[in-house]
GROMACS .gro file of C-alpha atoms in nm:
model
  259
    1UNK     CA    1   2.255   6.888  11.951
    2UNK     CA    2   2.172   6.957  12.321
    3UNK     CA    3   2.519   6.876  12.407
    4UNK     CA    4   2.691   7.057  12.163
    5UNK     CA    5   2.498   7.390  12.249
    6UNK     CA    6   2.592   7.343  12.605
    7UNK     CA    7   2.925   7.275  12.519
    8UNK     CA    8   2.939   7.522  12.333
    9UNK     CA    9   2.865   7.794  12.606
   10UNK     CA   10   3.065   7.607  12.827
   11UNK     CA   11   3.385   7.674  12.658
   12UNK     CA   12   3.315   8.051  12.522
   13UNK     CA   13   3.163   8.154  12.901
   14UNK     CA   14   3.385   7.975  13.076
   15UNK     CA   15   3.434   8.229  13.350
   16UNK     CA   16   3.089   8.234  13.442
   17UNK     CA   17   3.082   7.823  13.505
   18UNK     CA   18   3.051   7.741  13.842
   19UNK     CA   19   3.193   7.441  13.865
   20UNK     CA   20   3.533   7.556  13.715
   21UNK     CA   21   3.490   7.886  13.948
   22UNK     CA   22   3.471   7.721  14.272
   23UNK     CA   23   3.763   7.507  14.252
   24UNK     CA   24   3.940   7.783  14.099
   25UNK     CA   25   3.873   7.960  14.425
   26UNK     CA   26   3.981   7.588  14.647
   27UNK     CA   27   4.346   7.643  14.467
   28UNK     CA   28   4.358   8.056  14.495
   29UNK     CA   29   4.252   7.975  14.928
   30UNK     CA   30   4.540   7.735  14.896
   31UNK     CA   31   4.794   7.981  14.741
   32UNK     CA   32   4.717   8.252  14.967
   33UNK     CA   33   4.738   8.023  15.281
   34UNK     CA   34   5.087   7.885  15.162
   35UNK     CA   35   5.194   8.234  15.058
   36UNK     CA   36   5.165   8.322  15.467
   37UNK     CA   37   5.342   8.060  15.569
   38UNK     CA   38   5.613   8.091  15.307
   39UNK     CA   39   5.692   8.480  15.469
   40UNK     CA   40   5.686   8.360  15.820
   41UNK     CA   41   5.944   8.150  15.720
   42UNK     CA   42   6.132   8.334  15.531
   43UNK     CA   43   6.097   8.640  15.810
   44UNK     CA   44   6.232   8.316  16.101
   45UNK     CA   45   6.494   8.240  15.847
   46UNK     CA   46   6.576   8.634  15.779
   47UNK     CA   47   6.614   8.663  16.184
   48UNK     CA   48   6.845   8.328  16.205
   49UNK     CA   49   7.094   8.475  15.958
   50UNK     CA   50   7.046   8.798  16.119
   51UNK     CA   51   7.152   8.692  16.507
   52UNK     CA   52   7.465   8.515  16.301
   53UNK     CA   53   7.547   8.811  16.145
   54UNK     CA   54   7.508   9.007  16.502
   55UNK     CA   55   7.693   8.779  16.721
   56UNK     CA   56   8.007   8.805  16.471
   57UNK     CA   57   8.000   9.163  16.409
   58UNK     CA   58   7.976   9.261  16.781
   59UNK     CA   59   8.228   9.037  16.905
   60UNK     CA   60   8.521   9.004  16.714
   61UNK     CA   61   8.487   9.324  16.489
   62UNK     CA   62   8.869   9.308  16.425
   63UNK     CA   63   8.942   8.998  16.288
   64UNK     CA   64   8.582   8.882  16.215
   65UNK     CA   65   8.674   8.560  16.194
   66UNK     CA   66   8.473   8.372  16.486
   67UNK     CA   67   8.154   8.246  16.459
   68UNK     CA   68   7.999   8.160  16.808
   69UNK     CA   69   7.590   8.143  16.679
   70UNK     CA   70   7.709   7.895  16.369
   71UNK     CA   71   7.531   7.622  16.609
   72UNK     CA   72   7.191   7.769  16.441
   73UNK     CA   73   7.270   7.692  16.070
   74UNK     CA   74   7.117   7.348  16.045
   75UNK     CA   75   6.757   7.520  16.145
   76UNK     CA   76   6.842   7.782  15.909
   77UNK     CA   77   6.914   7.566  15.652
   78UNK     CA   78   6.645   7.354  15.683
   79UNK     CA   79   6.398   7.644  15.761
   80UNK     CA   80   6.551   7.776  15.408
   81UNK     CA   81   6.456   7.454  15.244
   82UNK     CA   82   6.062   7.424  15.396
   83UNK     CA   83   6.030   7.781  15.246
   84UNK     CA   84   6.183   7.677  14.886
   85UNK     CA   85   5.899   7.376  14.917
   86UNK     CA   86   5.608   7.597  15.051
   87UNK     CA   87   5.673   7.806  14.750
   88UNK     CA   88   5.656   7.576  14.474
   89UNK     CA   89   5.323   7.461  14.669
   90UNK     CA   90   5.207   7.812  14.633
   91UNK     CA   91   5.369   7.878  14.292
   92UNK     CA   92   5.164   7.511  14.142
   93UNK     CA   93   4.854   7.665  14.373
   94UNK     CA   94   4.825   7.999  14.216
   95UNK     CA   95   4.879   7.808  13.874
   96UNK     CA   96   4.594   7.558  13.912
   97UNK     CA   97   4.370   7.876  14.002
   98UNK     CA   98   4.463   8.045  13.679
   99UNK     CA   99   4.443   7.716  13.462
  100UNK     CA  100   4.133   7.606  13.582
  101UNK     CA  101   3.892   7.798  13.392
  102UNK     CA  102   4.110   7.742  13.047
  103UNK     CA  103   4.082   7.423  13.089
  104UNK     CA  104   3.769   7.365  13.148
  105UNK     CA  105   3.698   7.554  12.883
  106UNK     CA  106   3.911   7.310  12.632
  107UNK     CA  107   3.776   7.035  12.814
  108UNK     CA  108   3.408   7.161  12.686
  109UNK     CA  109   3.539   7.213  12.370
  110UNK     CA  110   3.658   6.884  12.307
  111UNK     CA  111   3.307   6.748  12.398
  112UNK     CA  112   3.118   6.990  12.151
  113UNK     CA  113   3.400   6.862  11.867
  114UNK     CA  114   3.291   6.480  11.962
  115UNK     CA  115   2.900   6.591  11.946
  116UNK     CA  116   2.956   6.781  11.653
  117UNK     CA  117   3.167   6.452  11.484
  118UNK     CA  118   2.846   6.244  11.565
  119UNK     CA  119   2.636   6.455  11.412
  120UNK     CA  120   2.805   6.463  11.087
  121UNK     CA  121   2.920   6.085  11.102
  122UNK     CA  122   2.523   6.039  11.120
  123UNK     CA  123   2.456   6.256  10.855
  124UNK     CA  124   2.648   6.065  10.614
  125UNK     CA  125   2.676   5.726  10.712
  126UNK     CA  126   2.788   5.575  11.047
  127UNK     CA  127   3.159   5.511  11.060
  128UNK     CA  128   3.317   5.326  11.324
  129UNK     CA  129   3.692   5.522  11.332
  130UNK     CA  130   3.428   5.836  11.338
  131UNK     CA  131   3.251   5.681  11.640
  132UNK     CA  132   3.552   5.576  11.821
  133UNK     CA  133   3.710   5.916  11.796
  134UNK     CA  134   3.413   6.108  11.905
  135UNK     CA  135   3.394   5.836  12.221
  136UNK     CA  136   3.716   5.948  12.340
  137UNK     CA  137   3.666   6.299  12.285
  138UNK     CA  138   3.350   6.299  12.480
  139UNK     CA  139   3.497   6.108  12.793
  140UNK     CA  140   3.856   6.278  12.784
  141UNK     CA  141   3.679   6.611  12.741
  142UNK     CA  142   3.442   6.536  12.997
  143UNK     CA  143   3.735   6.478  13.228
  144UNK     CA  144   3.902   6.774  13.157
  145UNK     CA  145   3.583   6.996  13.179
  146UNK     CA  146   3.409   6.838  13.465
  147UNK     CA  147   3.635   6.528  13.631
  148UNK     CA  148   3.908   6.847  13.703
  149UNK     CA  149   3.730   7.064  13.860
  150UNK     CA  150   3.495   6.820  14.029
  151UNK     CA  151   3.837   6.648  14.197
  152UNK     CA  152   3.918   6.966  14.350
  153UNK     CA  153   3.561   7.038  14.473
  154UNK     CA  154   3.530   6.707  14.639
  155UNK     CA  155   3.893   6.803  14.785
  156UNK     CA  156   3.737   7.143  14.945
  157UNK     CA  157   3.512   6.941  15.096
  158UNK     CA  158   3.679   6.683  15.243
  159UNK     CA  159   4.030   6.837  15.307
  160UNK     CA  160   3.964   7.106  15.578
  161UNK     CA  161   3.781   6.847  15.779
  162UNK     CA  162   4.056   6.563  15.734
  163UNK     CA  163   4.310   6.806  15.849
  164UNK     CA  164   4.162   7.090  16.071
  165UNK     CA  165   4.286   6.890  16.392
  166UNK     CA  166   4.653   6.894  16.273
  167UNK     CA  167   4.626   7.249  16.141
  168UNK     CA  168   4.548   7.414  16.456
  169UNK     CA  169   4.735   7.229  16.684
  170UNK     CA  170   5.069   7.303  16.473
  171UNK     CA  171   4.964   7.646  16.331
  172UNK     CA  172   4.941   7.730  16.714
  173UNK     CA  173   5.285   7.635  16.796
  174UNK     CA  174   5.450   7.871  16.508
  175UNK     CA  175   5.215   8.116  16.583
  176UNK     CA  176   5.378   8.127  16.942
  177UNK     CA  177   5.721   8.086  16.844
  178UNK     CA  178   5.681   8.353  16.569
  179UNK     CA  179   5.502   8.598  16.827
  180UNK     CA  180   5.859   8.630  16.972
  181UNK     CA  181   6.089   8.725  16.665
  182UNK     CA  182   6.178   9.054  16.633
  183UNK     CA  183   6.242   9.106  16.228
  184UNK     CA  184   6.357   9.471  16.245
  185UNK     CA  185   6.684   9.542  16.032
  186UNK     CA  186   7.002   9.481  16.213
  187UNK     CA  187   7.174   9.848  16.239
  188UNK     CA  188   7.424   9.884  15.972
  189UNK     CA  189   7.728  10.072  15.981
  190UNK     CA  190   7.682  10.462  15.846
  191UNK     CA  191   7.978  10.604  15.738
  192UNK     CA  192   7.918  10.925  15.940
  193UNK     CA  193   7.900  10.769  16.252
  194UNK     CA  194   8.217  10.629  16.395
  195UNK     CA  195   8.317  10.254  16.523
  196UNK     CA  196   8.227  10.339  16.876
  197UNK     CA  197   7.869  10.451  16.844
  198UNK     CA  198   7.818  10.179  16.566
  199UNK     CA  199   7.922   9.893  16.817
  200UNK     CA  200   7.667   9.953  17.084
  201UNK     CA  201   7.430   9.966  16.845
  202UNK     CA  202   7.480   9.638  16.721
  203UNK     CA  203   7.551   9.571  17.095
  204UNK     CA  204   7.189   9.643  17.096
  205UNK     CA  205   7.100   9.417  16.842
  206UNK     CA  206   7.258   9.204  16.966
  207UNK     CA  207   7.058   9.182  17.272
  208UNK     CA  208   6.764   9.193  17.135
  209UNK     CA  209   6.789   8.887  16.972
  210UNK     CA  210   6.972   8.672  17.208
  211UNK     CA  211   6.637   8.636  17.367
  212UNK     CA  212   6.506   8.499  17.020
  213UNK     CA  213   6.834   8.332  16.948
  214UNK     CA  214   6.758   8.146  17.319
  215UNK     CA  215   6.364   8.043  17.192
  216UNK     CA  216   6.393   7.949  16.893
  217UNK     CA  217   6.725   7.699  16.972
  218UNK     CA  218   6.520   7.516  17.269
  219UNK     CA  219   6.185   7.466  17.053
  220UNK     CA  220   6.393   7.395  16.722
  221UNK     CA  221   6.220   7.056  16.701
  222UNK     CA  222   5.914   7.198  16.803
  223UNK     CA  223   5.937   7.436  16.523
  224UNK     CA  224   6.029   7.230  16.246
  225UNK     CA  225   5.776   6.976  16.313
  226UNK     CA  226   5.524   7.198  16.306
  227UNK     CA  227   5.664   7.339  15.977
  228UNK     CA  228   5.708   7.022  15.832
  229UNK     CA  229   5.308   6.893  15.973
  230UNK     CA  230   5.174   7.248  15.779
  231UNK     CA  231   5.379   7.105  15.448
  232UNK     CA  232   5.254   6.809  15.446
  233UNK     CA  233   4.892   6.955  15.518
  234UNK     CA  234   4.951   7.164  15.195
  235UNK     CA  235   5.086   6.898  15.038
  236UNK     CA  236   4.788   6.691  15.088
  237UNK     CA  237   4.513   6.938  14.976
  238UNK     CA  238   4.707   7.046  14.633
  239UNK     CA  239   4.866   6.720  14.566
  240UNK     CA  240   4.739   6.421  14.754
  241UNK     CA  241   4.389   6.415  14.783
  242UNK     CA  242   4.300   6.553  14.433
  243UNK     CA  243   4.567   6.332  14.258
  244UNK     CA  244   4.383   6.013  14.420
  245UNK     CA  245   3.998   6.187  14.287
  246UNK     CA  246   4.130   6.252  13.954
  247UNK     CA  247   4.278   5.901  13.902
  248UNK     CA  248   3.976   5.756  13.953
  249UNK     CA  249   3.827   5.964  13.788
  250UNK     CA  250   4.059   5.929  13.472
  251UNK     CA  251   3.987   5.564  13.501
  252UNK     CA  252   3.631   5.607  13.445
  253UNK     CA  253   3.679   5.803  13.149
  254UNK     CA  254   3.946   5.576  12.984
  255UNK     CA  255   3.649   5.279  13.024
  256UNK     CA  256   3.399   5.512  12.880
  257UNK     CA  257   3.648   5.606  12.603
  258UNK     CA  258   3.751   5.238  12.511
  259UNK     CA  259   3.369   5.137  12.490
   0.00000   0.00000   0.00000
């Protein structure tokens, strides 16, 4: 009956549990950190199409046909790509932040159905199909309840240290590239202006980012390695780490629920 009060409170004041609250807050300190990353990529790979669109436009105006900065697509491309993974990260991140509470809270539930299915079964006569289903609703419950949230504790604990060498030794290098791009608008053409004052002011633009255009082309492997090191860091805290914690954890309550 102890059980199935605590349960009980559990899964009605779920917000208030602690457990389910911290690791809520592991996967919202994930979702925010990818959510950075995902703009500064998105901002690099704003400024690569940008110096494309430049170099064309101020060039060869007439026929606009010639492409001299196509040489940068590839890192575009694949810049493009790190950002479409960094936001699923973020998108699953901010997801396990909301769901965590809710399921805890079902989790608790399903333990105060298996007390309360004990109870009763003992009331009226012990009942092995009775006993067998309240087993397994007690350890997949307590899985879902405690095993979750636990897994992504443990993960807070252990994945900052595991990875805070690789972190700031890559996060460093973007930071530096990235302290060079200029993401201001590329002038577009007004139509009360005429051609001549509208070409040297892309002419402008486009010297402003030839400088960027220069950077970003020698450290491209710099860049992208440091990219890909920071998704693989995410991928490790919100994938990794807790998959491993909950699958061992999921074995334990599978033995507890066969008996």
């Amino acid at each position: 009956m102890l059980i199935l009060a605590v349960a009980l409170v559990a899964a009605v004041f779920y917000r208030q549990n602690p457990l389910a609250e911290q690791a809520k807050g592991y996967a919202g300190t994930v979702a925010v950190a990818s959510a950075g990353t995902y703009v500064s990529l998105r901002t690099l790979n704003a400024v690569l199409s940008s110096v494309q669109e430049v170099e064309v436009g101020g060039s060869l105006v007439v026929s606009g046909t010639a492409q001299p900065m196509k040489f940068l697509e590839p890192v575009d491309d694949t810049v493009e790509r790190i950002a479409d993974v960094v936001f699923a990260i973020m998108l699953t991140a901010g997801t396990l932040s909301v769901a965590m509470g809710p399921v805890s809270a079902v989790g608790a539930g399903m333990i105060a159905l298996a007390s309360a299915l004990w109870l009763a079964d003992r009331a009226v006569g012990a009942r092995d199909p009775a006993i067998a289903l309240a087993r397994r609703l007690l350890a997949y419950g307590a899985f879902l309840g405690v095993g979750l949230p636990l897994a992504f504790l443990i993960s807070a604990a252990l994945a900052d240290h595991l990875t805070a060498a690789t972190w700031a030794e890559h996060q460093a290098i973007i930071e530096e590239i990235m302290a060079e791009v200029d993401s201001s608008a590329v002038t577009t053409y007004d139509v009360d202006q005429s051609w001549a004052e509208w070409l040297r002011e892309i002419s402008g633009d486009a010297a402003r980012y030839s400088e960027v255009v220069t950077n970003i082309f020698d450290r491209a492997d710099d860049l992208i390695g440091s990219f890909i090191a920071i998704l693989s860091v995410y991928l490790f805290k919100i994938f990794l780490l807790p998959a491993v914690l909950l699958g061992a954890l999921f074995l334990i309550a599978r033995f507890f629920a066969r008996g």
